[in-house]
XYZ file of C-alpha atoms in Angstrom:
683
model
C 62.879 -30.309 -66.944
C 60.309 -32.482 -64.813
C 58.563 -31.156 -62.080
C 60.213 -32.587 -58.898
C 57.656 -34.709 -57.199
C 55.985 -33.186 -53.957
C 56.458 -35.864 -50.935
C 53.339 -38.366 -51.312
C 50.258 -37.549 -48.918
C 48.274 -39.866 -47.197
C 45.819 -40.487 -46.748
C 43.464 -41.656 -43.273
C 40.058 -42.544 -42.561
C 39.033 -39.588 -39.902
C 38.551 -41.577 -37.159
C 35.274 -40.355 -35.186
C 35.190 -38.317 -32.068
C 33.037 -38.599 -29.018
C 30.531 -36.800 -28.394
C 32.212 -34.869 -25.535
C 34.480 -33.594 -28.168
C 31.454 -33.353 -30.548
C 30.367 -30.632 -28.244
C 33.807 -28.933 -27.281
C 34.902 -28.561 -31.089
C 31.236 -27.233 -32.003
C 31.548 -24.484 -29.312
C 35.198 -23.657 -30.201
C 33.858 -23.373 -33.735
C 30.714 -20.961 -32.350
C 33.557 -18.838 -30.787
C 35.383 -18.570 -33.056
C 32.557 -17.629 -35.808
C 31.371 -15.077 -32.821
C 33.115 -11.566 -34.006
C 35.747 -9.502 -31.504
C 33.181 -7.037 -30.424
C 34.497 -3.380 -31.433
C 35.876 -1.096 -28.533
C 33.865 1.884 -27.525
C 35.338 4.942 -28.438
C 36.553 7.018 -25.162
C 33.860 9.654 -26.034
C 30.761 7.147 -25.943
C 32.057 5.745 -22.831
C 32.173 9.439 -20.811
C 28.647 10.031 -22.466
C 26.906 7.148 -20.879
C 28.928 7.454 -17.596
C 27.637 11.742 -17.253
C 24.039 10.103 -18.124
C 23.377 7.590 -15.938
C 25.892 10.101 -12.986
C 23.236 13.168 -14.110
C 19.904 10.536 -13.812
C 21.459 9.383 -10.816
C 22.032 11.972 -9.587
C 18.759 13.785 -10.466
C 16.202 10.558 -8.785
C 18.712 10.627 -5.198
C 18.037 14.813 -5.460
C 14.046 14.486 -6.201
C 13.638 11.659 -3.205
C 15.406 13.764 -1.099
C 14.160 16.907 -1.645
C 10.613 15.775 -1.455
C 11.258 13.874 2.232
C 12.694 17.831 3.435
C 9.393 19.221 1.587
C 7.138 17.166 3.750
C 9.401 17.598 6.809
C 9.039 21.458 6.536
C 5.151 20.898 5.452
C 4.210 18.473 8.556
C 6.043 21.242 11.142
C 3.634 23.983 9.344
C 1.247 22.796 9.420
C 1.044 21.177 12.569
C 3.458 23.799 14.526
C 4.937 20.675 15.774
C 8.337 22.045 17.604
C 6.570 24.224 19.909
C 4.202 21.868 20.782
C 3.974 19.322 23.973
C 4.530 16.307 24.187
C 0.350 15.595 24.236
C -0.754 18.021 21.908
C 1.863 16.723 19.383
C 0.141 12.826 20.820
C -3.453 14.178 19.415
C -2.332 14.827 16.339
C -1.954 11.311 15.521
C -5.245 10.328 14.546
C -7.317 6.983 14.366
C -5.102 3.890 13.619
C -1.747 5.985 13.114
C -2.347 6.730 17.169
C -2.301 2.790 18.018
C 0.975 2.213 16.044
C 3.044 5.108 17.689
C 1.721 4.038 21.571
C 3.281 1.039 20.286
C 6.952 2.190 19.345
C 6.269 4.612 22.490
C 5.775 1.326 25.072
C 9.129 -0.404 23.129
C 11.256 2.581 24.463
C 9.918 2.502 27.626
C 10.575 -1.957 28.015
C 13.907 -2.622 30.007
C 15.183 -4.614 27.129
C 13.977 -5.500 23.725
C 13.212 -9.161 24.198
C 11.025 -8.155 26.655
C 8.871 -5.430 24.908
C 8.069 -7.842 22.109
C 7.095 -10.392 24.573
C 4.269 -7.703 25.819
C 3.084 -6.548 22.879
C 2.400 -10.539 21.752
C 1.354 -11.286 25.122
C -0.650 -7.343 25.429
C -3.992 -7.806 27.360
C -3.366 -3.880 28.657
C -4.688 -2.603 25.335
C -8.653 -3.965 25.301
C -9.874 -4.951 28.133
C -11.256 -8.490 28.383
C -8.857 -9.416 25.366
C -5.265 -10.326 24.554
C -4.087 -10.016 21.365
C -0.556 -10.739 19.671
C -0.360 -7.410 18.386
C 2.975 -7.319 16.263
C 0.909 -10.357 13.976
C -2.390 -8.480 14.162
C -1.165 -5.314 13.184
C 1.960 -5.867 11.398
C 4.521 -3.483 14.267
C 7.239 -4.978 12.324
C 8.373 -1.439 11.736
C 7.561 -0.168 14.922
C 10.261 -2.795 16.199
C 12.611 -2.275 13.802
C 12.710 1.481 14.727
C 12.713 1.236 18.086
C 16.331 -0.274 17.508
C 17.212 1.862 15.427
C 16.823 4.486 17.601
C 18.543 3.179 20.529
C 21.295 1.135 18.990
C 22.130 4.281 17.141
C 22.449 6.505 20.100
C 19.899 9.071 17.933
C 17.975 9.028 22.008
C 20.611 11.847 23.086
C 20.452 13.673 19.429
C 16.454 13.267 18.663
C 13.005 12.810 20.695
C 11.607 9.585 19.543
C 8.357 11.437 17.948
C 11.307 12.911 15.425
C 13.104 10.069 14.792
C 9.873 8.080 14.086
C 8.488 10.604 11.687
C 12.058 10.804 9.862
C 12.010 7.106 8.980
C 8.608 7.816 7.424
C 9.566 10.863 4.938
C 12.030 9.558 4.347
C 10.447 6.114 2.694
C 8.787 8.686 1.628
C 11.885 9.674 -0.300
C 13.322 6.848 -1.700
C 9.406 5.917 -3.158
C 9.871 8.760 -5.409
C 13.253 7.847 -6.266
C 12.302 4.223 -7.441
C 9.851 5.923 -9.088
C 11.971 8.353 -10.772
C 14.256 5.162 -11.875
C 11.546 2.392 -12.826
C 10.460 5.643 -15.359
C 13.825 6.359 -16.309
C 14.263 2.661 -16.868
C 11.040 1.608 -19.284
C 11.613 4.854 -21.575
C 15.305 5.103 -21.523
C 15.476 8.962 -20.738
C 15.829 10.452 -17.070
C 13.707 13.060 -18.103
C 11.013 10.814 -17.629
C 11.640 10.842 -13.991
C 11.771 13.781 -13.875
C 8.284 14.637 -14.434
C 7.400 11.071 -12.865
C 8.180 13.418 -9.517
C 6.824 16.331 -10.661
C 3.407 15.177 -11.858
C 3.946 12.907 -7.640
C 4.410 16.151 -5.571
C 2.060 17.985 -7.368
C -0.931 15.667 -6.946
C -0.112 13.975 -4.291
C -3.280 14.965 -2.300
C -4.720 11.878 -4.839
C -0.988 9.745 -4.578
C -0.679 9.063 -1.178
C -1.942 9.330 2.417
C 0.953 10.952 4.162
C 0.396 14.074 5.142
C -3.042 12.848 7.067
C -1.732 9.250 8.683
C 1.490 9.274 9.111
C 2.163 6.152 10.786
C -0.325 3.617 7.781
C 0.807 0.588 7.251
C 0.893 1.948 3.265
C 3.409 4.830 3.790
C 5.953 1.995 5.249
C 5.493 -0.950 2.906
C 4.620 1.085 -0.730
C 8.255 2.656 -1.044
C 9.187 -0.763 -0.722
C 6.711 -1.894 -3.530
C 7.969 1.087 -5.475
C 11.647 -1.016 -5.079
C 10.577 -3.844 -6.066
C 8.643 -3.059 -9.277
C 11.677 -1.301 -10.151
C 14.337 -3.941 -10.013
C 11.291 -6.228 -11.648
C 11.749 -3.300 -14.228
C 15.236 -3.927 -14.611
C 15.473 -7.825 -14.439
C 13.384 -8.045 -17.122
C 15.430 -6.078 -19.423
C 16.990 -7.705 -22.120
C 20.133 -5.471 -22.410
C 20.983 -5.924 -19.211
C 24.738 -7.752 -18.120
C 25.414 -9.729 -16.190
C 26.063 -7.553 -12.702
C 23.065 -5.855 -13.313
C 21.361 -8.296 -13.455
C 22.607 -10.106 -10.213
C 21.855 -6.507 -8.331
C 18.242 -6.458 -9.319
C 17.789 -9.828 -8.553
C 18.832 -9.262 -5.153
C 17.307 -5.822 -4.522
C 13.903 -7.492 -6.067
C 14.214 -10.589 -3.516
C 14.908 -8.221 -0.407
C 12.342 -5.776 -1.352
C 9.326 -8.646 -1.728
C 10.169 -10.270 1.529
C 10.050 -6.481 3.550
C 7.108 -5.648 1.492
C 5.103 -8.806 2.971
C 6.564 -7.966 6.551
C 5.065 -4.451 6.482
C 1.533 -4.573 5.137
C -1.018 -7.177 5.461
C -2.228 -7.217 2.691
C 0.068 -6.988 0.589
C 0.368 -10.448 -0.788
C -2.674 -9.482 -2.386
C -0.834 -6.636 -4.676
C 1.761 -9.632 -4.812
C -0.947 -11.699 -6.436
C -1.901 -9.180 -9.308
C 1.598 -9.009 -10.081
C 1.996 -12.217 -10.491
C -1.409 -12.514 -13.031
C 0.014 -9.873 -15.213
C 3.809 -12.037 -14.885
C 1.777 -14.873 -16.094
C 0.360 -13.718 -18.760
C 2.876 -12.189 -20.388
C 4.672 -15.534 -19.810
C 1.660 -16.896 -21.821
C 1.824 -14.461 -25.267
C 5.881 -14.756 -24.840
C 6.446 -11.151 -24.459
C 9.298 -12.000 -21.812
C 11.825 -14.750 -20.927
C 10.642 -17.639 -19.781
C 13.423 -18.323 -17.522
C 13.182 -15.268 -15.685
C 9.789 -15.118 -14.772
C 9.835 -18.199 -13.499
C 12.933 -17.038 -11.167
C 10.583 -13.841 -9.880
C 7.703 -16.662 -8.637
C 10.902 -17.985 -7.021
C 11.223 -15.232 -5.109
C 7.620 -15.115 -4.158
C 7.575 -18.209 -2.809
C 10.994 -17.639 -0.099
C 9.751 -14.597 0.782
C 5.611 -16.114 1.927
C 7.274 -19.231 3.226
C 9.820 -16.488 5.339
C 7.122 -14.303 5.680
C 4.759 -17.155 7.634
C 7.754 -18.115 10.110
C 8.609 -14.911 10.938
C 5.145 -13.169 11.287
C 4.268 -16.468 13.973
C 2.852 -18.990 11.445
C 0.806 -16.647 9.708
C -1.983 -18.641 7.829
C -2.849 -16.416 6.191
C 0.070 -16.642 4.260
C -0.713 -20.387 3.329
C -4.482 -19.527 2.011
C -2.979 -16.763 0.183
C -4.413 -16.610 -3.255
C -0.508 -15.418 -4.942
C 0.642 -19.250 -3.239
C -2.502 -20.956 -4.874
C -1.371 -19.034 -8.061
C 2.585 -19.667 -7.851
C 2.539 -23.046 -7.320
C 0.479 -23.772 -10.271
C 2.383 -21.964 -12.397
C 4.891 -23.939 -10.792
C 3.382 -27.320 -11.963
C 2.751 -26.620 -14.937
C 5.850 -25.756 -15.932
C 6.718 -29.362 -14.801
C 3.913 -30.831 -17.441
C 4.933 -28.215 -19.802
C 6.147 -29.956 -23.435
C 8.671 -28.458 -25.114
C 7.755 -27.984 -29.015
C 8.375 -25.503 -31.514
C 7.276 -21.722 -31.490
C 4.960 -20.305 -33.127
C 3.458 -23.415 -34.225
C -0.124 -24.615 -34.362
C 0.350 -27.462 -31.344
C 1.977 -24.927 -29.170
C -1.038 -22.360 -29.433
C -3.439 -25.221 -28.837
C -0.500 -25.900 -25.820
C -0.651 -22.382 -24.818
C -4.860 -22.957 -24.506
C -4.189 -25.966 -22.210
C -1.747 -24.108 -19.689
C -3.762 -20.951 -19.313
C -7.146 -23.470 -18.528
C -4.726 -25.884 -16.549
C -3.300 -22.664 -13.968
C -6.670 -21.108 -12.822
C -7.530 -25.174 -12.762
C -4.708 -25.464 -10.294
C -5.243 -22.187 -8.647
C -8.459 -22.759 -7.643
C -8.069 -26.507 -6.371
C -5.215 -25.979 -4.011
C -6.371 -22.769 -2.957
C -9.358 -24.846 -2.311
C -7.343 -27.316 -0.500
C -5.135 -25.201 0.999
C -8.179 -23.885 3.240
C -9.194 -26.984 4.261
C -6.159 -28.220 5.689
C -4.844 -24.951 7.130
C -6.041 -23.624 9.938
C -7.265 -19.992 9.472
C -9.602 -17.155 10.202
C -11.692 -16.305 7.001
C -11.429 -12.820 6.454
C -15.349 -13.018 5.341
C -15.912 -9.380 5.574
C -13.969 -8.691 3.451
C -15.794 -10.482 1.408
C -18.970 -9.542 1.893
C -17.598 -5.911 1.665
C -15.966 -6.312 -1.965
C -19.675 -8.068 -2.608
C -20.991 -4.800 -1.491
C -18.453 -2.288 -3.129
C -19.405 -4.065 -6.526
C -22.812 -4.064 -6.213
C -23.062 -7.451 -6.537
C -25.236 -7.945 -2.553
C -27.029 -5.594 -0.440
C -26.340 -5.612 2.994
C -27.792 -2.882 6.306
C -24.621 -4.381 8.116
C -22.911 -0.996 9.832
C -19.830 -1.911 9.960
C -19.560 -3.305 5.984
C -21.210 0.478 5.272
C -19.805 2.776 7.387
C -16.108 1.152 6.107
C -17.847 1.934 2.425
C -18.897 5.513 3.429
C -14.272 6.273 4.031
C -13.211 9.125 1.888
C -10.857 6.463 0.307
C -13.101 4.241 -0.543
C -15.805 5.984 -2.277
C -15.587 6.343 -5.974
C -13.631 9.383 -7.407
C -15.901 12.672 -7.511
C -15.451 15.790 -10.126
C -12.755 17.226 -8.332
C -10.742 14.278 -8.447
C -10.760 14.072 -12.724
C -10.389 17.888 -12.243
C -6.964 18.242 -10.157
C -5.436 15.341 -12.117
C -7.006 17.607 -16.304
C -5.218 20.843 -14.510
C -2.051 19.044 -13.790
C -1.412 18.056 -17.501
C -1.955 14.029 -16.005
C -5.133 12.698 -17.102
C -5.148 13.397 -20.829
C -1.386 12.308 -20.887
C -2.099 8.906 -19.325
C -5.281 8.264 -21.191
C -3.371 8.604 -24.724
C -0.326 6.725 -23.203
C -3.081 4.100 -21.728
C -4.983 3.491 -25.303
C -1.452 3.543 -27.075
C -0.777 1.131 -24.975
C -3.050 -1.067 -25.211
C -3.214 -1.472 -28.841
C 0.061 -2.096 -28.601
C 0.216 -4.453 -26.079
C -3.453 -6.456 -28.659
C -0.669 -5.500 -31.862
C 1.739 -7.887 -30.528
C -0.651 -10.805 -28.952
C -1.956 -10.848 -32.171
C 0.967 -10.152 -34.759
C 3.664 -11.694 -32.613
C 6.045 -8.965 -32.586
C 8.961 -7.624 -30.318
C 7.515 -4.740 -27.952
C 9.130 -2.895 -24.350
C 7.570 -4.495 -21.381
C 4.836 -2.462 -19.164
C 3.964 -3.134 -16.169
C 3.347 -0.511 -13.426
C 0.500 0.607 -11.206
C 1.305 4.189 -10.796
C -0.139 7.183 -13.095
C 2.298 9.385 -13.078
C 4.806 7.226 -13.981
C 2.620 5.557 -16.997
C 2.280 8.658 -18.219
C 5.664 9.926 -17.956
C 6.576 7.402 -19.650
C 4.804 7.780 -23.260
C 5.400 11.244 -22.862
C 8.567 10.877 -22.766
C 9.624 7.002 -25.087
C 10.430 7.704 -28.370
C 8.583 4.168 -29.090
C 5.666 5.292 -28.083
C 5.984 8.786 -30.180
C 6.978 6.068 -33.195
C 3.902 3.645 -32.987
C 1.759 6.723 -32.448
C 2.954 8.373 -35.869
C 2.709 4.346 -37.540
C -1.289 4.586 -36.725
C -1.449 8.008 -38.329
C 1.318 6.846 -41.325
C 2.726 9.999 -40.888
C 4.794 10.759 -43.556
C 6.142 14.577 -44.639
C 8.301 14.123 -41.868
C 10.227 11.822 -40.915
C 8.405 9.736 -37.633
C 11.955 8.797 -36.122
C 13.395 12.455 -35.890
C 9.939 13.809 -35.620
C 9.466 11.548 -32.083
C 13.048 11.737 -30.701
C 12.205 15.512 -31.294
C 8.348 14.905 -29.509
C 10.222 13.113 -26.807
C 12.245 15.797 -25.291
C 10.715 19.017 -26.102
C 6.314 17.629 -25.138
C 8.201 16.503 -21.681
C 9.900 20.008 -20.878
C 7.054 22.196 -22.435
C 4.664 20.345 -19.949
C 7.867 20.842 -17.102
C 8.034 24.018 -17.698
C 4.245 25.001 -17.163
C 3.680 22.884 -14.110
C 6.582 24.599 -12.723
C 5.095 28.207 -13.701
C 1.705 26.659 -11.819
C 2.292 24.596 -8.905
C 5.674 25.474 -8.105
C 3.918 28.778 -6.354
C 1.888 26.735 -5.154
C 3.573 24.375 -3.264
C 6.630 27.914 -1.851
C 2.995 28.885 -0.354
C 1.996 25.969 1.196
C 5.985 25.964 2.671
C 5.410 29.601 3.810
C 1.967 29.430 5.739
C 1.633 28.797 9.128
C -0.360 26.745 9.767
C -2.391 26.223 13.654
C -3.303 23.586 14.688
C -5.930 24.005 17.706
C -7.665 21.303 19.582
C -8.129 22.597 23.150
C -10.122 19.812 23.914
C -8.901 17.084 23.386
C -5.953 18.011 25.072
C -8.328 18.738 27.978
C -10.139 15.878 27.813
C -6.398 13.642 27.628
C -5.250 15.841 30.898
C -8.455 15.021 33.218
C -8.182 11.456 32.528
C -4.536 11.039 33.283
C -5.008 13.112 36.283
C -8.760 12.119 37.872
C -9.408 8.542 36.036
C -8.130 5.426 38.469
C -5.156 3.429 36.465
C -7.390 0.258 35.870
C -9.724 1.625 34.516
C -11.878 1.210 30.955
C -13.100 3.821 28.618
C -16.019 3.445 25.613
C -16.371 5.565 23.261
C -15.843 5.612 19.583
C -12.716 3.314 18.098
C -10.754 6.472 16.713
C -11.088 8.209 20.085
C -10.279 5.287 21.680
C -7.018 5.181 19.625
C -6.045 8.798 20.804
C -7.060 8.049 24.397
C -4.343 4.641 24.217
C -1.107 7.083 23.044
C -1.794 10.109 25.108
C -2.828 8.246 28.738
C -2.278 4.249 28.593
C -5.486 4.032 29.585
C -7.252 0.613 28.743
C -9.936 0.878 26.524
C -13.184 -1.056 25.094
C -12.375 -0.878 21.190
C -9.660 -0.267 18.880
C -10.181 1.225 15.194
C -8.673 -1.683 13.397
C -10.176 -3.437 10.463
C -8.329 -6.837 10.178
C -10.844 -8.838 13.068
C -13.962 -9.773 13.557
C -14.194 -9.581 17.395
C -13.015 -5.947 17.036
C -14.977 -5.392 14.124
C -18.258 -6.786 16.065
C -17.037 -4.248 19.479
C -16.677 -1.177 17.549
C -20.377 -1.554 15.913
C -22.090 -2.671 19.553
C -19.688 0.699 21.114
C -21.139 3.296 18.642
C -24.567 2.095 20.107
C -24.416 5.481 22.245
C -25.441 6.814 18.761
C -28.389 4.678 17.793
C -32.134 5.089 19.410
C -31.291 2.310 21.752
C -32.385 1.990 25.639
C -30.420 2.501 28.814
C -30.954 -0.205 29.771
C -29.613 -2.154 26.078
C -26.688 0.409 26.642
C -25.709 -0.399 30.284
C -25.244 -4.340 28.884
C -23.289 -3.640 26.296
C -21.138 -1.498 28.055
C -20.877 -3.453 31.418
C -19.747 -7.074 29.097
C -17.420 -4.932 27.809
C -16.234 -4.422 31.714
C -16.561 -0.458 30.968
C -16.328 2.135 33.740
C -16.501 4.983 31.991
C -18.102 6.207 28.580
C -17.545 9.261 26.497
C -19.819 11.028 24.217
C -18.459 12.814 21.548
C -20.917 15.544 20.382
C -19.523 15.716 16.613
C -21.036 12.460 15.889
C -23.876 12.873 17.940
C -24.625 15.919 16.155
C -23.121 15.522 13.188
C -24.412 17.079 10.025
C -21.140 17.837 7.589
C -21.071 14.619 5.377
C -23.504 13.310 3.611
C -26.778 12.245 4.548
C -26.558 8.448 4.996
C -23.376 7.870 6.068
C -22.932 9.677 9.656
C -22.748 7.378 11.744
C -26.308 7.509 13.529
C -27.899 7.232 10.210
C -25.646 4.234 9.594
C -27.220 2.772 12.837
C -30.367 3.725 12.632
C -30.339 1.516 9.220
C -28.759 -1.252 10.308
C -31.337 -1.262 13.425
C -34.270 -1.009 11.235
C -35.502 2.677 12.154
C -34.872 4.048 9.162
C -35.944 3.143 5.535
C -32.466 1.845 3.443
C -33.737 1.162 0.369
C -37.739 0.620 -1.101
C -39.995 -2.857 0.891
C -38.276 -2.232 3.733
C -39.453 -2.518 7.240
C -39.519 0.298 9.296
C -38.937 -0.717 13.157
C -40.086 2.211 15.171
C -38.118 3.307 18.509
C -39.875 4.393 21.556
C -36.397 5.836 23.185
C -34.842 9.100 22.254
C -31.261 8.701 20.607
C -28.953 7.822 23.737
C -26.769 10.348 23.181
C -28.993 12.880 23.326
C -30.863 11.684 26.125
C -28.701 10.762 28.322
C -27.516 15.101 28.398
C -30.669 15.454 30.199
C -29.740 14.340 33.108
C -33.156 12.074 33.736
C -34.732 8.656 34.550
C -33.633 6.320 33.957
C -30.584 7.136 31.906
C -29.121 8.628 35.492
C -29.291 5.262 37.064
C -27.137 3.949 34.951
C -24.467 7.171 34.213
C -23.385 9.268 35.860
C -21.843 12.582 34.488
C -18.206 13.069 35.423
C -16.912 15.350 32.735
C -17.523 17.694 30.034
C -16.455 20.297 27.612
C -17.729 21.733 24.600
C -16.813 18.506 21.947
C -16.362 15.441 25.096
C -19.350 14.397 27.860
C -17.201 11.817 30.160
C -20.242 9.260 32.188
C -19.393 6.423 35.163
C -21.110 3.865 34.579
C -22.672 2.730 37.872
C -22.512 -0.291 39.530
C -24.963 -0.298 41.651
C -27.788 0.587 40.064
C -31.378 -0.636 39.280
C -33.325 -1.542 36.549
C -36.460 -0.476 35.962
C -37.367 2.258 34.086
């Protein structure tokens, strides 16, 4: 039987589809080739949820406990709730007193608009000077705090000072939470976050100045910087989903801008951060597109900050703006070549040189066309600090003698070693540095590390199995499986460290909270009381900038100088007023004080007879060096002064000092002199 023939098959030539149809069909084929994702088992989802829930709970709890600890410690240290308002205000020292005084002024203002106007056109603080206090002193935290205090109705519940310091302590809690989250994101375990918080609190003497000066700008700003770092760390992770990426981007944008508004030096820190991102981009360690999205956030924050900070020219001439603009221009000129090829490496080198050249060029051009006050004192300070120059200038040497700017002492390294932070930090830093070099030269993947905090980096390294694996590979460990040993050590080592820290340092923290410390300063209280009762309302006081800040806060009287170091005129004023502790004539001091319209002079016995600090850093030593009355280095000429030290001589009450100054009040710590208006200039 013959086979039945099938239907005839007609062969036709297939028409060539259009390009758009080609693309669509290619996409469909590509999608069809991708295997459907397997459904995750319920128990795995539960484990992930439990891990995230416990970690978030631990992070929030850590922040809340730290904020409560700071509040309790502050109460025990100053006995704050049992003090009168004047005694509470005296606890704000130096520039902290100035910041809090403007917060008080905002609450006293009849309206928010009027309060802002008086601060931006302030002529009641410094004699012969009208200042924009909001711009010059970055008073945005005080503006926000005053609005929140009145808008939330807190004036009926809590006193202004408690509301103010409560916000700062709350921000410190957010700071700790952000450090926790960043360490968790980097290591993959919230155990690293717990270790970070423990090290941070134990070494808080070296990690924060919140205990000594609450309203400092850095205490308001650094919590937002920590949030920005946490958001940046999450945003740069490669395995982040769309919603998580969008959340991190929004958080990073908001925290970057807020950080820039809170602290005048914030753009310098962001400049260092931008350099780090640029280097990561150069060595192809992170996704190029994400890095450039971060650059856009920088530009947006700079220009928005420029507009809302009264067109602050410092942001336009900032090196951050020049660097980001150069990076954007270099990207436009960048060619698309195959990665890893010789041409790509050459282009990377050219791109690096181009960015550096453009950054310097753009910064010079901006400084030529944008009117701004050059921070010459900052540049001179950095030159002297790094040993590139020598100076006899009083202000420069006085800043260098401040404890926060001193080189780390032996006690500093001993404290970090006792808490086991320094050894692990050094180990992790070495591993990370060598691993980074390995990545650069071999072009292999490694987790991105960008963290400025020693506690976080050390905790990340101790709890990260990847770093333990890297160490074992270098040691060529073969007796035990490296992966298994790394997992065990990443859990066991931080647990052992945590238990040892708990045993040694937890009793100390509890002792600090139980111990009552009394802040007793009756002399300052008596001085402020005398000024409020006896001095005329229009009087102008002269003295050390730190004391002037307290007088401005506690009495509201006008002063000749302030403890601020970002203005050349105020720096010069401070140096001139400090001459009351130098070997100058009564006539010289009188002319200096009357040039600032001062009516009263306050001499502090603690400065005049200063013996506590190391020789060469006392105020009178720095003045003698600046005036040539003391040899600073070999080869200097010594200028002999025929006058005694003014602060000593004026107390003796003999001519010509009594012709210029009349003592009107004194106690154990302070001597107040009225500056005579009608005198004879004959010696």
